[in-house]
PDB file of C-alpha atoms in Angstrom:
ATOM      1  CA  UNK A 185      -3.482  12.908   7.737  1.00 65.00           C
ATOM      2  CA  UNK A 186      -7.639  13.059   7.369  1.00 66.00           C
ATOM      3  CA  UNK A 187      -9.712  10.356   8.084  1.00 89.00           C
ATOM      4  CA  UNK A 188     -11.939   8.301   4.642  1.00 95.00           C
ATOM      5  CA  UNK A 189     -14.812   6.615   4.770  1.00 96.00           C
ATOM      6  CA  UNK A 190     -15.883   3.841   2.452  1.00 97.00           C
ATOM      7  CA  UNK A 191     -18.620   1.317   1.800  1.00 97.00           C
ATOM      8  CA  UNK A 192     -17.034  -2.363   3.359  1.00 97.00           C
ATOM      9  CA  UNK A 193     -18.309  -3.961   0.045  1.00 98.00           C
ATOM     10  CA  UNK A 194     -20.215  -3.264  -3.516  1.00 98.00           C
ATOM     11  CA  UNK A 195     -20.531  -5.585  -6.803  1.00 97.00           C
ATOM     12  CA  UNK A 196     -20.820  -4.200 -10.031  1.00 97.00           C
ATOM     13  CA  UNK A 197     -21.860  -5.634 -12.908  1.00 97.00           C
ATOM     14  CA  UNK A 198     -19.601  -7.022 -15.821  1.00 97.00           C
ATOM     15  CA  UNK A 199     -19.059  -4.149 -18.365  1.00 97.00           C
ATOM     16  CA  UNK A 200     -21.038  -1.515 -16.319  1.00 97.00           C
ATOM     17  CA  UNK A 201     -19.096   1.632 -14.764  1.00 97.00           C
ATOM     18  CA  UNK A 202     -18.138   0.886 -11.294  1.00 98.00           C
ATOM     19  CA  UNK A 203     -18.591   4.368  -9.006  1.00 98.00           C
ATOM     20  CA  UNK A 204     -16.960   3.732  -5.631  1.00 98.00           C
ATOM     21  CA  UNK A 205     -17.439   6.639  -3.003  1.00 98.00           C
ATOM     22  CA  UNK A 206     -15.393   7.831  -0.487  1.00 97.00           C
ATOM     23  CA  UNK A 207     -15.622  10.443   2.091  1.00 97.00           C
ATOM     24  CA  UNK A 208     -13.107  12.109   3.721  1.00 95.00           C
ATOM     25  CA  UNK A 209     -14.847  15.737   5.357  1.00 94.00           C
ATOM     26  CA  UNK A 210     -11.578  16.570   7.295  1.00 92.00           C
ATOM     27  CA  UNK A 211      -9.220  17.040   4.239  1.00 92.00           C
ATOM     28  CA  UNK A 212      -7.116  19.859   4.401  1.00 89.00           C
ATOM     29  CA  UNK A 213      -5.775  22.415   1.972  1.00 87.00           C
ATOM     30  CA  UNK A 214      -3.075  21.005   0.876  1.00 87.00           C
ATOM     31  CA  UNK A 215      -4.015  17.099   1.248  1.00 91.00           C
ATOM     32  CA  UNK A 216      -4.510  14.958  -2.038  1.00 93.00           C
ATOM     33  CA  UNK A 217      -6.743  12.017  -2.552  1.00 95.00           C
ATOM     34  CA  UNK A 218      -5.268   9.033  -3.569  1.00 94.00           C
ATOM     35  CA  UNK A 219      -6.518   5.241  -4.730  1.00 97.00           C
ATOM     36  CA  UNK A 220      -4.720   2.412  -4.691  1.00 97.00           C
ATOM     37  CA  UNK A 221      -6.453  -1.307  -5.182  1.00 98.00           C
ATOM     38  CA  UNK A 222      -5.336  -4.748  -4.074  1.00 97.00           C
ATOM     39  CA  UNK A 223      -5.904  -8.011  -6.039  1.00 97.00           C
ATOM     40  CA  UNK A 224      -6.097 -11.081  -3.962  1.00 92.00           C
ATOM     41  CA  UNK A 225      -2.652 -12.217  -2.864  1.00 85.00           C
ATOM     42  CA  UNK A 226      -1.170  -9.282  -4.715  1.00 94.00           C
ATOM     43  CA  UNK A 227       0.583  -6.356  -3.587  1.00 96.00           C
ATOM     44  CA  UNK A 228      -1.072  -2.755  -3.829  1.00 97.00           C
ATOM     45  CA  UNK A 229      -1.655  -0.799  -7.080  1.00 97.00           C
ATOM     46  CA  UNK A 230      -1.246   2.889  -7.399  1.00 95.00           C
ATOM     47  CA  UNK A 231      -4.611   3.636  -9.452  1.00 97.00           C
ATOM     48  CA  UNK A 232      -4.726   7.403  -9.487  1.00 96.00           C
ATOM     49  CA  UNK A 233      -4.385  10.985  -7.081  1.00 93.00           C
ATOM     50  CA  UNK A 234      -6.115  14.695  -7.566  1.00 94.00           C
ATOM     51  CA  UNK A 235      -6.406  17.549  -5.265  1.00 93.00           C
ATOM     52  CA  UNK A 236      -9.261  19.150  -6.559  1.00 91.00           C
ATOM     53  CA  UNK A 237      -9.712  18.951 -10.286  1.00 85.00           C
ATOM     54  CA  UNK A 238     -11.130  15.640 -11.636  1.00 94.00           C
ATOM     55  CA  UNK A 239      -8.505  13.516 -12.740  1.00 96.00           C
ATOM     56  CA  UNK A 240      -8.762  10.643 -15.337  1.00 97.00           C
ATOM     57  CA  UNK A 241      -6.049   8.043 -16.724  1.00 96.00           C
ATOM     58  CA  UNK A 242      -5.875   4.921 -18.507  1.00 95.00           C
ATOM     59  CA  UNK A 243      -7.241   3.091 -15.613  1.00 95.00           C
ATOM     60  CA  UNK A 244      -9.690   5.216 -13.882  1.00 97.00           C
ATOM     61  CA  UNK A 245     -11.538   8.222 -13.411  1.00 98.00           C
ATOM     62  CA  UNK A 246     -11.303  10.701  -9.695  1.00 98.00           C
ATOM     63  CA  UNK A 247     -13.962  12.724  -9.173  1.00 97.00           C
ATOM     64  CA  UNK A 248     -14.080  15.021  -6.256  1.00 97.00           C
ATOM     65  CA  UNK A 249     -16.657  17.196  -4.982  1.00 96.00           C
ATOM     66  CA  UNK A 250     -16.069  21.180  -5.025  1.00 94.00           C
ATOM     67  CA  UNK A 251     -15.927  21.087  -1.506  1.00 94.00           C
ATOM     68  CA  UNK A 252     -13.409  18.209  -1.373  1.00 95.00           C
ATOM     69  CA  UNK A 253     -15.018  16.326   1.362  1.00 95.00           C
ATOM     70  CA  UNK A 254     -15.928  13.090  -1.000  1.00 96.00           C
ATOM     71  CA  UNK A 255     -15.032  11.774  -4.187  1.00 97.00           C
ATOM     72  CA  UNK A 256     -15.581   8.872  -6.414  1.00 98.00           C
ATOM     73  CA  UNK A 257     -13.543   6.493  -8.196  1.00 98.00           C
ATOM     74  CA  UNK A 258     -14.984   5.399 -11.594  1.00 98.00           C
ATOM     75  CA  UNK A 259     -14.026   2.123 -13.380  1.00 97.00           C
ATOM     76  CA  UNK A 260     -15.716   3.099 -16.657  1.00 96.00           C
ATOM     77  CA  UNK A 261     -16.181  -0.408 -18.089  1.00 94.00           C
ATOM     78  CA  UNK A 262     -15.358  -3.066 -15.309  1.00 96.00           C
ATOM     79  CA  UNK A 263     -14.333  -6.597 -15.928  1.00 97.00           C
ATOM     80  CA  UNK A 264     -13.727  -9.241 -13.797  1.00 97.00           C
ATOM     81  CA  UNK A 265     -10.006  -8.504 -13.542  1.00 96.00           C
ATOM     82  CA  UNK A 266     -11.113  -5.303 -11.156  1.00 97.00           C
ATOM     83  CA  UNK A 267     -12.347  -7.336  -8.733  1.00 98.00           C
ATOM     84  CA  UNK A 268     -10.237  -6.209  -5.842  1.00 98.00           C
ATOM     85  CA  UNK A 269     -10.261  -4.266  -2.655  1.00 97.00           C
ATOM     86  CA  UNK A 270     -10.031  -0.285  -3.156  1.00 98.00           C
ATOM     87  CA  UNK A 271      -8.451   2.115  -1.008  1.00 97.00           C
ATOM     88  CA  UNK A 272      -9.235   5.572  -0.568  1.00 97.00           C
ATOM     89  CA  UNK A 273      -6.383   7.424   0.992  1.00 95.00           C
ATOM     90  CA  UNK A 274      -5.870  10.979   2.115  1.00 93.00           C
ATOM     91  CA  UNK A 275      -2.101  12.521   2.320  1.00 89.00           C
ATOM     92  CA  UNK A 276      -0.103  15.413   2.247  1.00 85.00           C
ATOM     93  CA  UNK A 277       2.076  16.194  -0.891  1.00 75.00           C
ATOM     94  CA  UNK A 278       5.766  15.416  -0.040  1.00 71.00           C
ATOM     95  CA  UNK A 279       4.254  13.428   2.908  1.00 69.00           C
ATOM     96  CA  UNK A 280       5.418   9.879   2.233  1.00 77.00           C
ATOM     97  CA  UNK A 281       3.316   7.754   4.603  1.00 83.00           C
ATOM     98  CA  UNK A 282      -0.124   5.864   3.256  1.00 88.00           C
ATOM     99  CA  UNK A 283      -2.176   5.087   5.786  1.00 89.00           C
ATOM    100  CA  UNK A 284      -4.276   1.794   4.817  1.00 92.00           C
ATOM    101  CA  UNK A 285      -7.827   1.674   5.955  1.00 91.00           C
ATOM    102  CA  UNK A 286     -10.013  -1.301   5.590  1.00 92.00           C
ATOM    103  CA  UNK A 287     -11.334  -0.263   2.153  1.00 96.00           C
ATOM    104  CA  UNK A 288     -13.996  -1.434  -0.430  1.00 98.00           C
ATOM    105  CA  UNK A 289     -14.346  -4.893  -1.685  1.00 98.00           C
ATOM    106  CA  UNK A 290     -15.669  -4.583  -5.268  1.00 98.00           C
ATOM    107  CA  UNK A 291     -16.996  -7.861  -6.650  1.00 98.00           C
ATOM    108  CA  UNK A 292     -17.434  -7.887 -10.377  1.00 98.00           C
ATOM    109  CA  UNK A 293     -20.200 -10.251 -11.214  1.00 97.00           C
ATOM    110  CA  UNK A 294     -20.176 -11.943 -14.758  1.00 95.00           C
TER     111      UNK A 294
ATOM    112  CA  UNK B 235      11.840  -2.389 -15.353  1.00 65.00           C
ATOM    113  CA  UNK B 236      11.162  -5.479 -13.200  1.00 82.00           C
ATOM    114  CA  UNK B 237       9.271  -3.458 -10.700  1.00 95.00           C
ATOM    115  CA  UNK B 238      10.096  -4.162  -6.856  1.00 98.00           C
ATOM    116  CA  UNK B 239      11.504  -7.287  -6.587  1.00 98.00           C
ATOM    117  CA  UNK B 240      11.253  -9.174  -2.945  1.00 98.00           C
ATOM    118  CA  UNK B 241      12.653 -12.542  -1.784  1.00 97.00           C
ATOM    119  CA  UNK B 242      11.836 -15.476  -0.586  1.00 98.00           C
ATOM    120  CA  UNK B 243       8.173 -14.988  -1.919  1.00 97.00           C
ATOM    121  CA  UNK B 244       7.270 -17.468   1.019  1.00 98.00           C
ATOM    122  CA  UNK B 245       9.401 -18.458   4.168  1.00 98.00           C
ATOM    123  CA  UNK B 246       8.054 -20.897   6.704  1.00 98.00           C
ATOM    124  CA  UNK B 247      10.535 -20.993  10.224  1.00 97.00           C
ATOM    125  CA  UNK B 248      10.202 -22.194  13.621  1.00 97.00           C
ATOM    126  CA  UNK B 249       9.377 -19.836  16.534  1.00 97.00           C
ATOM    127  CA  UNK B 250      13.251 -18.544  18.014  1.00 97.00           C
ATOM    128  CA  UNK B 251      14.795 -18.619  14.297  1.00 98.00           C
ATOM    129  CA  UNK B 252      15.980 -15.207  12.713  1.00 97.00           C
ATOM    130  CA  UNK B 253      14.377 -14.287   9.550  1.00 98.00           C
ATOM    131  CA  UNK B 254      15.977 -11.966   6.929  1.00 98.00           C
ATOM    132  CA  UNK B 255      13.503 -10.509   4.148  1.00 98.00           C
ATOM    133  CA  UNK B 256      14.655  -8.831   0.836  1.00 98.00           C
ATOM    134  CA  UNK B 257      13.633  -5.940  -1.447  1.00 98.00           C
ATOM    135  CA  UNK B 258      15.155  -4.724  -3.948  1.00 98.00           C
ATOM    136  CA  UNK B 259      13.351  -1.414  -5.454  1.00 97.00           C
ATOM    137  CA  UNK B 260      12.573   0.072  -8.689  1.00 97.00           C
ATOM    138  CA  UNK B 261      15.943   1.573  -9.941  1.00 96.00           C
ATOM    139  CA  UNK B 262      16.299   5.449  -9.373  1.00 94.00           C
ATOM    140  CA  UNK B 263      13.425   5.436  -6.871  1.00 94.00           C
ATOM    141  CA  UNK B 264      14.601   6.825  -3.340  1.00 93.00           C
ATOM    142  CA  UNK B 265      12.060   6.059  -1.164  1.00 94.00           C
ATOM    143  CA  UNK B 266      11.738   2.589   0.239  1.00 96.00           C
ATOM    144  CA  UNK B 267       8.981   1.405   2.703  1.00 96.00           C
ATOM    145  CA  UNK B 268       8.263  -2.223   4.554  1.00 98.00           C
ATOM    146  CA  UNK B 269       4.586  -2.589   5.261  1.00 97.00           C
ATOM    147  CA  UNK B 270       3.573  -5.492   7.148  1.00 97.00           C
ATOM    148  CA  UNK B 271      -0.272  -7.052   6.545  1.00 97.00           C
ATOM    149  CA  UNK B 272      -2.382  -9.162   8.421  1.00 96.00           C
ATOM    150  CA  UNK B 273      -6.423  -9.805   8.753  1.00 92.00           C
ATOM    151  CA  UNK B 274      -6.287  -8.242  12.128  1.00 93.00           C
ATOM    152  CA  UNK B 275      -4.716  -5.270  11.808  1.00 92.00           C
ATOM    153  CA  UNK B 276      -4.489  -4.929   7.916  1.00 93.00           C
ATOM    154  CA  UNK B 277      -2.165  -3.051   6.073  1.00 94.00           C
ATOM    155  CA  UNK B 278       0.460  -1.285   8.000  1.00 94.00           C
ATOM    156  CA  UNK B 279       3.488   0.731   7.304  1.00 95.00           C
ATOM    157  CA  UNK B 280       6.418  -0.285   9.552  1.00 96.00           C
ATOM    158  CA  UNK B 281       9.628   1.666   8.322  1.00 96.00           C
ATOM    159  CA  UNK B 282      10.800   4.279   5.419  1.00 94.00           C
ATOM    160  CA  UNK B 283      14.018   4.823   4.285  1.00 95.00           C
ATOM    161  CA  UNK B 284      14.522   8.086   1.940  1.00 94.00           C
ATOM    162  CA  UNK B 285      17.757   8.254   0.280  1.00 94.00           C
ATOM    163  CA  UNK B 286      19.081   5.213   2.368  1.00 96.00           C
ATOM    164  CA  UNK B 287      18.077   6.749   5.569  1.00 96.00           C
ATOM    165  CA  UNK B 288      15.419   5.667   7.849  1.00 95.00           C
ATOM    166  CA  UNK B 289      12.743   8.621   8.238  1.00 93.00           C
ATOM    167  CA  UNK B 290      10.294   6.983  10.227  1.00 92.00           C
ATOM    168  CA  UNK B 291       9.937   3.611  12.148  1.00 94.00           C
ATOM    169  CA  UNK B 292       7.464   4.399  14.488  1.00 93.00           C
ATOM    170  CA  UNK B 293       5.613   1.296  13.102  1.00 93.00           C
ATOM    171  CA  UNK B 294       7.922  -1.438  13.873  1.00 95.00           C
ATOM    172  CA  UNK B 295       6.391  -2.959  16.546  1.00 88.00           C
ATOM    173  CA  UNK B 296       9.262  -3.854  18.937  1.00 86.00           C
ATOM    174  CA  UNK B 297      12.974  -4.763  19.056  1.00 91.00           C
ATOM    175  CA  UNK B 298      13.205  -7.788  17.305  1.00 96.00           C
ATOM    176  CA  UNK B 299      12.632  -5.692  14.340  1.00 97.00           C
ATOM    177  CA  UNK B 300      15.180  -4.398  12.352  1.00 97.00           C
ATOM    178  CA  UNK B 301      15.384  -3.017   8.755  1.00 98.00           C
ATOM    179  CA  UNK B 302      18.841  -1.692   7.032  1.00 97.00           C
ATOM    180  CA  UNK B 303      19.032  -0.370   3.650  1.00 98.00           C
ATOM    181  CA  UNK B 304      23.197  -0.475   2.763  1.00 97.00           C
ATOM    182  CA  UNK B 305      22.542   0.859  -0.429  1.00 95.00           C
ATOM    183  CA  UNK B 306      19.846   2.880  -2.868  1.00 95.00           C
ATOM    184  CA  UNK B 307      19.227  -1.138  -4.494  1.00 96.00           C
ATOM    185  CA  UNK B 308      18.767  -3.058  -1.295  1.00 97.00           C
ATOM    186  CA  UNK B 309      16.693  -3.369   1.851  1.00 98.00           C
ATOM    187  CA  UNK B 310      16.468  -5.977   4.588  1.00 98.00           C
ATOM    188  CA  UNK B 311      13.750  -6.715   6.861  1.00 98.00           C
ATOM    189  CA  UNK B 312      15.072  -8.634   9.725  1.00 98.00           C
ATOM    190  CA  UNK B 313      13.073 -10.538  12.978  1.00 97.00           C
ATOM    191  CA  UNK B 314      15.133 -11.909  15.636  1.00 97.00           C
ATOM    192  CA  UNK B 315      14.002 -14.217  17.167  1.00 96.00           C
ATOM    193  CA  UNK B 316      10.592 -14.825  15.619  1.00 97.00           C
ATOM    194  CA  UNK B 317       7.090 -15.466  17.114  1.00 97.00           C
ATOM    195  CA  UNK B 318       3.983 -16.726  15.848  1.00 97.00           C
ATOM    196  CA  UNK B 319       2.270 -13.229  16.011  1.00 96.00           C
ATOM    197  CA  UNK B 320       4.994 -12.121  13.398  1.00 97.00           C
ATOM    198  CA  UNK B 321       3.144 -14.517  10.702  1.00 98.00           C
ATOM    199  CA  UNK B 322       1.905 -12.057   7.999  1.00 98.00           C
ATOM    200  CA  UNK B 323       2.638 -10.968   4.521  1.00 98.00           C
ATOM    201  CA  UNK B 324       5.413  -8.460   4.491  1.00 98.00           C
ATOM    202  CA  UNK B 325       5.595  -5.966   1.288  1.00 98.00           C
ATOM    203  CA  UNK B 326       8.110  -3.330  -0.077  1.00 98.00           C
ATOM    204  CA  UNK B 327       7.302  -0.774  -1.757  1.00 97.00           C
ATOM    205  CA  UNK B 328       9.458   1.958  -3.556  1.00 96.00           C
ATOM    206  CA  UNK B 329       8.685   5.345  -4.646  1.00 93.00           C
ATOM    207  CA  UNK B 330      10.411   8.800  -6.647  1.00 90.00           C
ATOM    208  CA  UNK B 331       9.727  10.920  -3.594  1.00 74.00           C
ATOM    209  CA  UNK B 332       6.934  12.449  -3.533  1.00 76.00           C
ATOM    210  CA  UNK B 333       5.006  10.270  -6.245  1.00 79.00           C
ATOM    211  CA  UNK B 334       3.225   7.070  -6.136  1.00 90.00           C
ATOM    212  CA  UNK B 335       4.331   3.972  -4.148  1.00 93.00           C
ATOM    213  CA  UNK B 336       5.236   0.791  -6.430  1.00 95.00           C
ATOM    214  CA  UNK B 337       4.180  -2.136  -4.065  1.00 97.00           C
ATOM    215  CA  UNK B 338       6.333  -6.008  -4.482  1.00 97.00           C
ATOM    216  CA  UNK B 339       4.433  -9.180  -4.456  1.00 97.00           C
ATOM    217  CA  UNK B 340       5.227  -9.626  -0.859  1.00 98.00           C
ATOM    218  CA  UNK B 341       6.833 -12.576   1.446  1.00 98.00           C
ATOM    219  CA  UNK B 342       4.231 -14.452   3.042  1.00 98.00           C
ATOM    220  CA  UNK B 343       6.002 -15.181   6.626  1.00 98.00           C
ATOM    221  CA  UNK B 344       4.939 -18.234   8.590  1.00 98.00           C
ATOM    222  CA  UNK B 345       6.405 -18.846  11.948  1.00 98.00           C
ATOM    223  CA  UNK B 346       5.502 -22.281  13.929  1.00 97.00           C
TER     224      UNK B 346
END
């Protein structure tokens, strides 16, 4: 699976949009971009995934660049409960294994 | 559904003792995963099962670790004998292949 690069940490004001970037320049054509998050002392939680089109669900939006070498997870109206470590993971469809990197520690500021 | 259920939530044991961690996956899911999380190594996949069959155990650190899935609704991860370096949070996750994984709350293991 392709390697990903994320900033170590980010802050965002409560109520504002949180934009979390991820670089995956070695992604191959059949690999998906997945996002999970881990709130302190809890198990990781699935957020969203996509292949090449932008995706949106009740939690977030995922914007993937046209060349698919990077993506951005957007939390449209961040709340204090969104404070967590966010993991960007690239994996092939049908490949069950998730490889977690170090992620981005997002802190929502009141 | 109650989600993935893990027991115990906390376990404190002495070095050399046997430890058994338990997991009940979400009903209907056909894949089950065991992960370990430490500050030093982050979140690592230990082993995963598909339709109760172990598919990849390359992450199992050594022979002291073993995992079983006797049926679709139950799995165990056993450490025998336990060592202080096994102290970590152990997560179980399940999925309906090939979709997203759902994680349990974890078992915090402390080996003294």
